[in-house]
mmCIF file of C-alpha atoms and ligand atoms in Angstrom:
data_model
loop_
_atom_site.group_PDB
_atom_site.id
_atom_site.type_symbol
_atom_site.label_atom_id
_atom_site.label_comp_id
_atom_site.label_asym_id
_atom_site.label_seq_id
_atom_site.Cartn_x
_atom_site.Cartn_y
_atom_site.Cartn_z
ATOM 1 C CA UNK K 1 61.841 31.065 45.931
ATOM 2 C CA UNK K 2 60.871 34.760 46.101
ATOM 3 C CA UNK K 3 62.352 36.982 48.812
ATOM 4 C CA UNK K 4 58.883 37.768 50.148
ATOM 5 C CA UNK K 5 58.124 34.107 50.932
ATOM 6 C CA UNK K 6 57.501 32.946 54.493
ATOM 7 C CA UNK K 7 60.675 30.874 54.811
ATOM 8 C CA UNK K 8 63.098 31.500 57.643
ATOM 9 C CA UNK K 9 65.990 31.853 55.210
ATOM 10 C CA UNK K 10 66.908 35.322 56.464
ATOM 11 C CA UNK K 11 67.220 34.136 60.053
ATOM 12 C CA UNK K 12 68.551 30.657 59.349
ATOM 13 C CA UNK K 13 71.970 31.193 60.998
ATOM 14 C CA UNK K 14 70.462 32.467 64.223
ATOM 15 C CA UNK K 15 67.606 29.931 64.214
ATOM 16 C CA UNK K 16 69.838 26.971 63.483
ATOM 17 C CA UNK K 17 72.240 27.935 66.270
ATOM 18 C CA UNK K 18 69.426 28.506 68.769
ATOM 19 C CA UNK K 19 67.940 25.059 68.034
ATOM 20 C CA UNK K 20 71.341 23.344 68.019
ATOM 21 C CA UNK K 21 71.697 19.615 67.592
ATOM 22 C CA UNK K 22 69.125 18.502 70.190
ATOM 23 C CA UNK K 23 66.632 21.374 70.060
ATOM 24 C CA UNK K 24 65.968 24.472 72.132
ATOM 25 C CA UNK K 25 64.735 24.231 75.740
ATOM 26 C CA UNK K 26 61.061 23.572 74.882
ATOM 27 C CA UNK K 27 61.955 21.156 72.074
ATOM 28 C CA UNK K 28 64.046 19.065 74.459
ATOM 29 C CA UNK K 29 61.913 19.163 77.565
ATOM 30 C CA UNK K 30 58.349 19.202 76.179
ATOM 31 C CA UNK K 31 57.792 19.129 72.464
ATOM 32 C CA UNK K 32 59.987 16.350 71.104
ATOM 33 C CA UNK K 33 59.240 13.748 73.827
ATOM 34 C CA UNK K 34 55.493 14.491 73.670
ATOM 35 C CA UNK K 35 55.407 14.428 69.853
ATOM 36 C CA UNK K 36 57.175 11.039 69.752
ATOM 37 C CA UNK K 37 54.655 9.718 72.284
ATOM 38 C CA UNK K 38 51.612 11.053 70.433
ATOM 39 C CA UNK K 39 52.813 9.614 67.124
ATOM 40 C CA UNK K 40 53.696 6.343 68.908
ATOM 41 C CA UNK K 41 57.150 6.243 67.364
ATOM 42 C CA UNK K 42 58.914 3.087 68.529
ATOM 43 C CA UNK K 43 62.507 2.089 67.820
ATOM 44 C CA UNK K 44 61.578 -1.492 66.876
ATOM 45 C CA UNK K 45 59.064 -0.621 64.152
ATOM 46 C CA UNK K 46 59.269 3.049 63.218
ATOM 47 C CA UNK K 47 56.507 4.486 61.010
ATOM 48 C CA UNK K 48 57.287 6.453 57.839
ATOM 49 C CA UNK K 49 57.350 10.174 58.654
ATOM 50 C CA UNK K 50 56.717 13.331 56.639
ATOM 51 C CA UNK K 51 58.057 16.441 58.424
ATOM 52 C CA UNK K 52 56.604 19.662 56.996
ATOM 53 C CA UNK K 53 58.517 22.847 57.797
ATOM 54 C CA UNK K 54 61.339 20.674 59.132
ATOM 55 C CA UNK K 55 63.781 23.567 59.644
ATOM 56 C CA UNK K 56 67.309 22.308 60.293
ATOM 57 C CA UNK K 57 66.033 18.798 61.009
ATOM 58 C CA UNK K 58 65.636 18.691 64.779
ATOM 59 C CA UNK K 59 62.728 16.203 64.633
ATOM 60 C CA UNK K 60 64.573 13.982 62.137
ATOM 61 C CA UNK K 61 67.470 13.670 64.551
ATOM 62 C CA UNK K 62 65.316 12.138 67.266
ATOM 63 C CA UNK K 63 63.840 9.449 64.984
ATOM 64 C CA UNK K 64 65.176 5.883 64.801
ATOM 65 C CA UNK K 65 67.663 5.539 61.901
ATOM 66 C CA UNK K 66 65.459 2.861 60.281
ATOM 67 C CA UNK K 67 62.618 5.392 59.788
ATOM 68 C CA UNK K 68 61.550 6.214 56.232
ATOM 69 C CA UNK K 69 61.751 10.002 56.473
ATOM 70 C CA UNK K 70 61.148 13.017 54.223
ATOM 71 C CA UNK K 71 61.400 16.592 55.418
ATOM 72 C CA UNK K 72 60.514 19.731 53.498
ATOM 73 C CA UNK K 73 61.207 23.376 54.245
ATOM 74 C CA UNK K 74 61.050 26.628 52.300
ATOM 75 C CA UNK K 75 64.508 27.728 53.498
ATOM 76 C CA UNK K 76 67.288 26.269 51.319
ATOM 77 C CA UNK K 77 69.934 26.981 53.973
ATOM 78 C CA UNK K 78 67.972 25.211 56.720
ATOM 79 C CA UNK K 79 67.574 22.231 54.383
ATOM 80 C CA UNK K 80 71.341 22.216 53.735
ATOM 81 C CA UNK K 81 71.937 22.326 57.496
ATOM 82 C CA UNK K 82 69.488 19.444 58.026
ATOM 83 C CA UNK K 83 71.367 17.366 55.434
ATOM 84 C CA UNK K 84 74.695 18.222 57.072
ATOM 85 C CA UNK K 85 73.502 17.301 60.552
ATOM 86 C CA UNK K 86 71.650 14.069 59.824
ATOM 87 C CA UNK K 87 73.294 10.794 60.778
ATOM 88 C CA UNK K 88 70.800 8.831 58.663
ATOM 89 C CA UNK K 89 71.873 8.778 55.004
ATOM 90 C CA UNK K 90 68.492 7.430 53.852
ATOM 91 C CA UNK K 91 66.624 10.497 55.191
ATOM 92 C CA UNK K 92 65.486 12.891 52.436
ATOM 93 C CA UNK K 93 65.331 16.657 52.821
ATOM 94 C CA UNK K 94 63.699 18.862 50.186
ATOM 95 C CA UNK K 95 63.686 22.606 49.633
ATOM 96 C CA UNK K 96 60.001 23.256 48.867
ATOM 97 C CA UNK K 97 57.035 25.457 49.690
ATOM 98 C CA UNK K 98 54.508 23.343 51.616
ATOM 99 C CA UNK K 99 51.618 25.387 50.254
ATOM 100 C CA UNK K 100 52.445 24.162 46.723
ATOM 101 C CA UNK K 101 52.447 20.500 45.569
ATOM 102 C CA UNK K 102 55.260 18.609 47.335
ATOM 103 C CA UNK K 103 58.232 17.277 45.287
ATOM 104 C CA UNK K 104 57.692 13.842 46.855
ATOM 105 C CA UNK K 105 56.274 10.760 45.151
ATOM 106 C CA UNK K 106 55.358 8.674 48.186
ATOM 107 C CA UNK K 107 51.636 8.868 48.934
ATOM 108 C CA UNK K 108 51.376 6.422 51.840
ATOM 109 C CA UNK K 109 53.307 7.909 54.777
ATOM 110 C CA UNK K 110 52.162 6.629 58.191
ATOM 111 C CA UNK K 111 52.355 10.064 59.762
ATOM 112 C CA UNK K 112 53.061 13.717 59.151
ATOM 113 C CA UNK K 113 53.999 16.521 61.483
ATOM 114 C CA UNK K 114 54.001 20.317 61.396
ATOM 115 C CA UNK K 115 56.307 21.022 64.327
ATOM 116 C CA UNK K 116 55.925 24.728 65.215
ATOM 117 C CA UNK K 117 55.804 25.400 61.475
ATOM 118 C CA UNK K 118 52.137 25.651 60.399
ATOM 119 C CA UNK K 119 51.713 29.103 61.961
ATOM 120 C CA UNK K 120 54.610 30.381 59.851
ATOM 121 C CA UNK K 121 52.829 29.405 56.608
ATOM 122 C CA UNK K 122 50.484 31.801 54.880
ATOM 123 C CA UNK K 123 48.088 29.350 53.249
ATOM 124 C CA UNK K 124 47.613 26.798 55.995
ATOM 125 C CA UNK K 125 44.571 25.210 54.409
ATOM 126 C CA UNK K 126 46.631 24.402 51.286
ATOM 127 C CA UNK K 127 49.550 23.028 53.318
ATOM 128 C CA UNK K 128 47.242 20.701 55.281
ATOM 129 C CA UNK K 129 45.479 19.561 52.075
ATOM 130 C CA UNK K 130 48.900 18.877 50.495
ATOM 131 C CA UNK K 131 49.952 16.812 53.505
ATOM 132 C CA UNK K 132 46.807 14.673 53.146
ATOM 133 C CA UNK K 133 47.834 13.713 49.568
ATOM 134 C CA UNK K 134 50.952 11.991 50.933
ATOM 135 C CA UNK K 135 49.331 10.040 53.759
ATOM 136 C CA UNK K 136 47.702 6.625 53.689
ATOM 137 C CA UNK K 137 44.168 6.228 55.015
ATOM 138 C CA UNK K 138 44.347 5.905 58.821
ATOM 139 C CA UNK K 139 47.652 7.791 59.006
ATOM 140 C CA UNK K 140 48.131 10.457 61.676
ATOM 141 C CA UNK K 141 48.819 14.148 61.303
ATOM 142 C CA UNK K 142 50.227 16.023 64.284
ATOM 143 C CA UNK K 143 50.065 19.819 64.514
ATOM 144 C CA UNK K 144 52.203 21.360 67.251
ATOM 145 C CA UNK K 145 51.193 24.997 67.606
ATOM 146 C CA UNK K 146 51.901 27.935 69.832
ATOM 147 C CA UNK K 147 48.588 27.852 71.657
ATOM 148 C CA UNK K 148 46.300 29.844 69.338
ATOM 149 C CA UNK K 149 43.922 30.817 72.168
ATOM 150 C CA UNK K 150 46.488 32.216 74.587
ATOM 151 C CA UNK K 151 49.734 32.930 72.754
ATOM 152 C CA UNK K 152 48.867 35.264 69.929
ATOM 153 C CA UNK K 153 51.845 37.456 69.060
ATOM 154 C CA UNK K 154 51.140 41.155 69.720
ATOM 155 C CA UNK K 155 47.544 40.329 70.744
ATOM 156 C CA UNK K 156 48.148 38.604 74.087
ATOM 157 C CA UNK K 157 50.338 39.327 77.097
ATOM 158 C CA UNK K 158 50.630 38.844 80.855
ATOM 159 C CA UNK K 159 49.116 41.313 83.274
ATOM 160 C CA UNK K 160 48.813 41.480 87.081
ATOM 161 C CA UNK K 161 45.515 42.138 88.813
ATOM 162 C CA UNK K 162 46.629 44.372 91.676
ATOM 163 C CA UNK K 163 43.560 43.683 93.837
ATOM 164 C CA UNK K 164 43.903 39.898 93.884
ATOM 165 C CA UNK K 165 47.678 39.846 93.209
ATOM 166 C CA UNK K 166 47.054 37.292 90.483
ATOM 167 C CA UNK K 167 48.743 37.116 87.114
ATOM 168 C CA UNK K 168 46.355 36.873 84.184
ATOM 169 C CA UNK K 169 46.547 36.574 80.403
ATOM 170 C CA UNK K 170 45.133 39.445 78.376
ATOM 171 C CA UNK K 171 43.719 38.445 74.986
ATOM 172 C CA UNK K 172 42.954 41.308 72.672
ATOM 173 C CA UNK K 173 41.977 39.585 69.418
ATOM 174 C CA UNK K 174 41.356 35.924 68.710
ATOM 175 C CA UNK K 175 38.569 35.167 66.204
ATOM 176 C CA UNK K 176 40.054 37.176 63.331
ATOM 177 C CA UNK K 177 42.685 35.620 61.073
ATOM 178 C CA UNK K 178 45.820 37.755 61.268
ATOM 179 C CA UNK K 179 49.175 38.087 59.556
ATOM 180 C CA UNK K 180 51.455 39.260 62.358
ATOM 181 C CA UNK K 181 54.999 40.495 61.704
ATOM 182 C CA UNK K 182 57.576 39.167 64.140
ATOM 183 C CA UNK K 183 60.778 41.121 64.607
ATOM 184 C CA UNK K 184 63.412 38.505 65.225
ATOM 185 C CA UNK K 185 65.910 39.336 67.926
ATOM 186 C CA UNK K 186 68.969 37.348 67.087
ATOM 187 C CA UNK K 187 71.581 40.020 67.798
ATOM 188 C CA UNK K 188 73.707 42.167 65.562
ATOM 189 C CA UNK K 189 73.800 40.756 62.041
ATOM 190 C CA UNK K 190 70.190 39.745 61.497
ATOM 191 C CA UNK K 191 68.669 42.329 63.832
ATOM 192 C CA UNK K 192 66.186 43.730 61.345
ATOM 193 C CA UNK K 193 65.034 40.358 59.976
ATOM 194 C CA UNK K 194 61.310 39.755 60.055
ATOM 195 C CA UNK K 195 59.214 36.616 59.945
ATOM 196 C CA UNK K 196 55.449 36.283 60.096
ATOM 197 C CA UNK K 197 53.021 34.429 62.276
ATOM 198 C CA UNK K 198 49.669 33.624 60.676
ATOM 199 C CA UNK K 199 46.984 33.388 63.324
ATOM 200 C CA UNK K 200 43.749 31.408 62.937
ATOM 201 C CA UNK K 201 41.128 30.523 65.518
ATOM 202 C CA UNK K 202 40.761 26.922 66.595
ATOM 203 C CA UNK K 203 37.485 26.811 64.649
ATOM 204 C CA UNK K 204 39.356 27.712 61.450
ATOM 205 C CA UNK K 205 42.199 25.236 62.037
ATOM 206 C CA UNK K 206 39.831 22.352 62.755
ATOM 207 C CA UNK K 207 37.873 23.429 59.667
ATOM 208 C CA UNK K 208 41.062 23.162 57.553
ATOM 209 C CA UNK K 209 41.585 19.651 58.921
ATOM 210 C CA UNK K 210 38.085 18.441 58.211
ATOM 211 C CA UNK K 211 38.035 19.983 54.724
ATOM 212 C CA UNK K 212 41.188 17.979 53.936
ATOM 213 C CA UNK K 213 39.497 14.780 55.247
ATOM 214 C CA UNK K 214 41.133 14.555 58.662
ATOM 215 C CA UNK K 215 39.240 13.902 61.861
ATOM 216 C CA UNK K 216 40.539 15.102 65.190
ATOM 217 C CA UNK K 217 41.446 12.200 67.477
ATOM 218 C CA UNK K 218 43.106 13.956 70.397
ATOM 219 C CA UNK K 219 44.194 17.276 71.744
ATOM 220 C CA UNK K 220 46.867 18.091 74.314
ATOM 221 C CA UNK K 221 47.794 21.398 75.908
ATOM 222 C CA UNK K 222 51.326 21.760 77.208
ATOM 223 C CA UNK K 223 52.250 24.308 79.856
ATOM 224 C CA UNK K 224 55.657 25.856 80.244
ATOM 225 C CA UNK K 225 57.734 23.881 82.743
ATOM 226 C CA UNK K 226 59.997 26.817 83.646
ATOM 227 C CA UNK K 227 60.139 27.962 87.281
ATOM 228 C CA UNK K 228 60.445 31.515 88.555
ATOM 229 C CA UNK K 229 62.574 32.716 91.424
ATOM 230 C CA UNK K 230 62.108 35.605 93.827
ATOM 231 C CA UNK K 231 59.129 37.387 95.341
ATOM 232 C CA UNK K 232 56.719 36.773 92.456
ATOM 233 C CA UNK K 233 57.664 33.120 91.925
ATOM 234 C CA UNK K 234 54.467 31.590 93.344
ATOM 235 C CA UNK K 235 52.189 33.854 91.323
ATOM 236 C CA UNK K 236 54.170 33.404 88.103
ATOM 237 C CA UNK K 237 54.461 29.624 88.443
ATOM 238 C CA UNK K 238 50.724 29.372 89.055
ATOM 239 C CA UNK K 239 49.944 31.440 85.957
ATOM 240 C CA UNK K 240 52.334 29.364 83.841
ATOM 241 C CA UNK K 241 50.707 26.150 84.998
ATOM 242 C CA UNK K 242 47.193 27.479 84.250
ATOM 243 C CA UNK K 243 47.726 28.993 80.799
ATOM 244 C CA UNK K 244 49.197 26.568 78.258
ATOM 245 C CA UNK K 245 52.022 27.499 75.933
ATOM 246 C CA UNK K 246 51.527 24.887 73.204
ATOM 247 C CA UNK K 247 48.590 23.049 71.637
ATOM 248 C CA UNK K 248 48.998 19.650 69.977
ATOM 249 C CA UNK K 249 46.232 18.448 67.645
ATOM 250 C CA UNK K 250 46.333 14.854 66.475
ATOM 251 C CA UNK K 251 44.139 14.002 63.486
ATOM 252 C CA UNK K 252 43.469 10.850 61.478
ATOM 253 C CA UNK K 253 43.423 10.728 57.675
ATOM 254 C CA UNK K 254 39.998 9.463 56.516
HETATM 255 C C1 SAM Q 301 59.671 27.936 63.815
HETATM 256 S S1 SAM Q 301 60.464 27.156 62.460
HETATM 257 C C2 SAM Q 301 60.241 25.438 62.939
HETATM 258 C C3 SAM Q 301 61.234 24.527 62.277
HETATM 259 C C4 SAM Q 301 61.341 23.127 62.878
HETATM 260 N N1 SAM Q 301 60.143 22.360 62.701
HETATM 261 C C5 SAM Q 301 61.717 23.220 64.328
HETATM 262 O O1 SAM Q 301 60.879 22.877 65.186
HETATM 263 O O2 SAM Q 301 62.852 23.628 64.620
HETATM 264 C C6 SAM Q 301 59.292 27.352 61.122
HETATM 265 C C7 SAM Q 301 59.783 26.757 59.820
HETATM 266 O O3 SAM Q 301 58.736 26.830 58.828
HETATM 267 C C8 SAM Q 301 59.364 27.051 57.572
HETATM 268 N N2 SAM Q 301 58.366 27.554 56.605
HETATM 269 C C9 SAM Q 301 57.718 28.740 56.605
HETATM 270 N N3 SAM Q 301 56.890 28.830 55.547
HETATM 271 C C10 SAM Q 301 57.007 27.656 54.861
HETATM 272 C C11 SAM Q 301 56.389 27.132 53.690
HETATM 273 N N4 SAM Q 301 55.478 27.822 53.003
HETATM 274 N N5 SAM Q 301 56.744 25.895 53.274
HETATM 275 C C12 SAM Q 301 57.669 25.172 53.967
HETATM 276 N N6 SAM Q 301 58.284 25.615 55.078
HETATM 277 C C13 SAM Q 301 57.951 26.843 55.538
HETATM 278 C C14 SAM Q 301 60.470 28.040 57.895
HETATM 279 O O4 SAM Q 301 61.459 28.131 56.896
HETATM 280 C C15 SAM Q 301 60.992 27.487 59.219
HETATM 281 O O5 SAM Q 301 62.030 26.573 59.027
#
């Protein structure tokens, strides 16, 4: 894969360590439990799962061992880490670009997930259309996104309205599609490493889904569950509970 691809290869050591075995704070406390619930993953009869942009395999590790599982990611080192960390020998991990045809033969998965990965892919429409080719009719696709309305890197931030003493969210740009460089901050070695976030409006994302023959079945917005301390705690906690951090879109393959 070319150096200029969108994989997280350059930051894989830092990213893998920050996710760890069980996931980072938001994985553990919000994202993974809610994703398992939305996809109705049960121990007794697990569905087959396609994990697109699987990273070092954090979602795979919370699935029942009897799951039929394939994960793909554009970073070869994250894929190696996922293979190393899995306790389920039947799980498959592939180094592949999700915006190109997948190196997977199965075309009847019960569900697919982009877990915080779609917004790191440049051609999201192609990645979603590729996912559809590997799902059976009636299967579910779950997109877990940084909330595209409120959490747009470099284009949104917190502010305080001095008159009302209320914290608000400033949104500078939203409708335009944007390729936004993200300077990773993992410390010494990989300090200068850069990844990209590819922003699209909700209208665009739902358009990508419907063009690939998915229909939206539900939508959830998840707020940060962190709590502040000190003089501004009440104001900050209120703002956090009003402005969601993540958006989950569940769609059905038609
Ligand atoms: C924020 S990480 C999320 C990884 C994992 N799902 C998790 O929650 O820990 C985004 C992932 O998307 C992967 N990625 C970026 N562009 C990709 C592409 N075109 N095809 C496949 N994976 C890609 C990156 O390598 C990275 O592992």
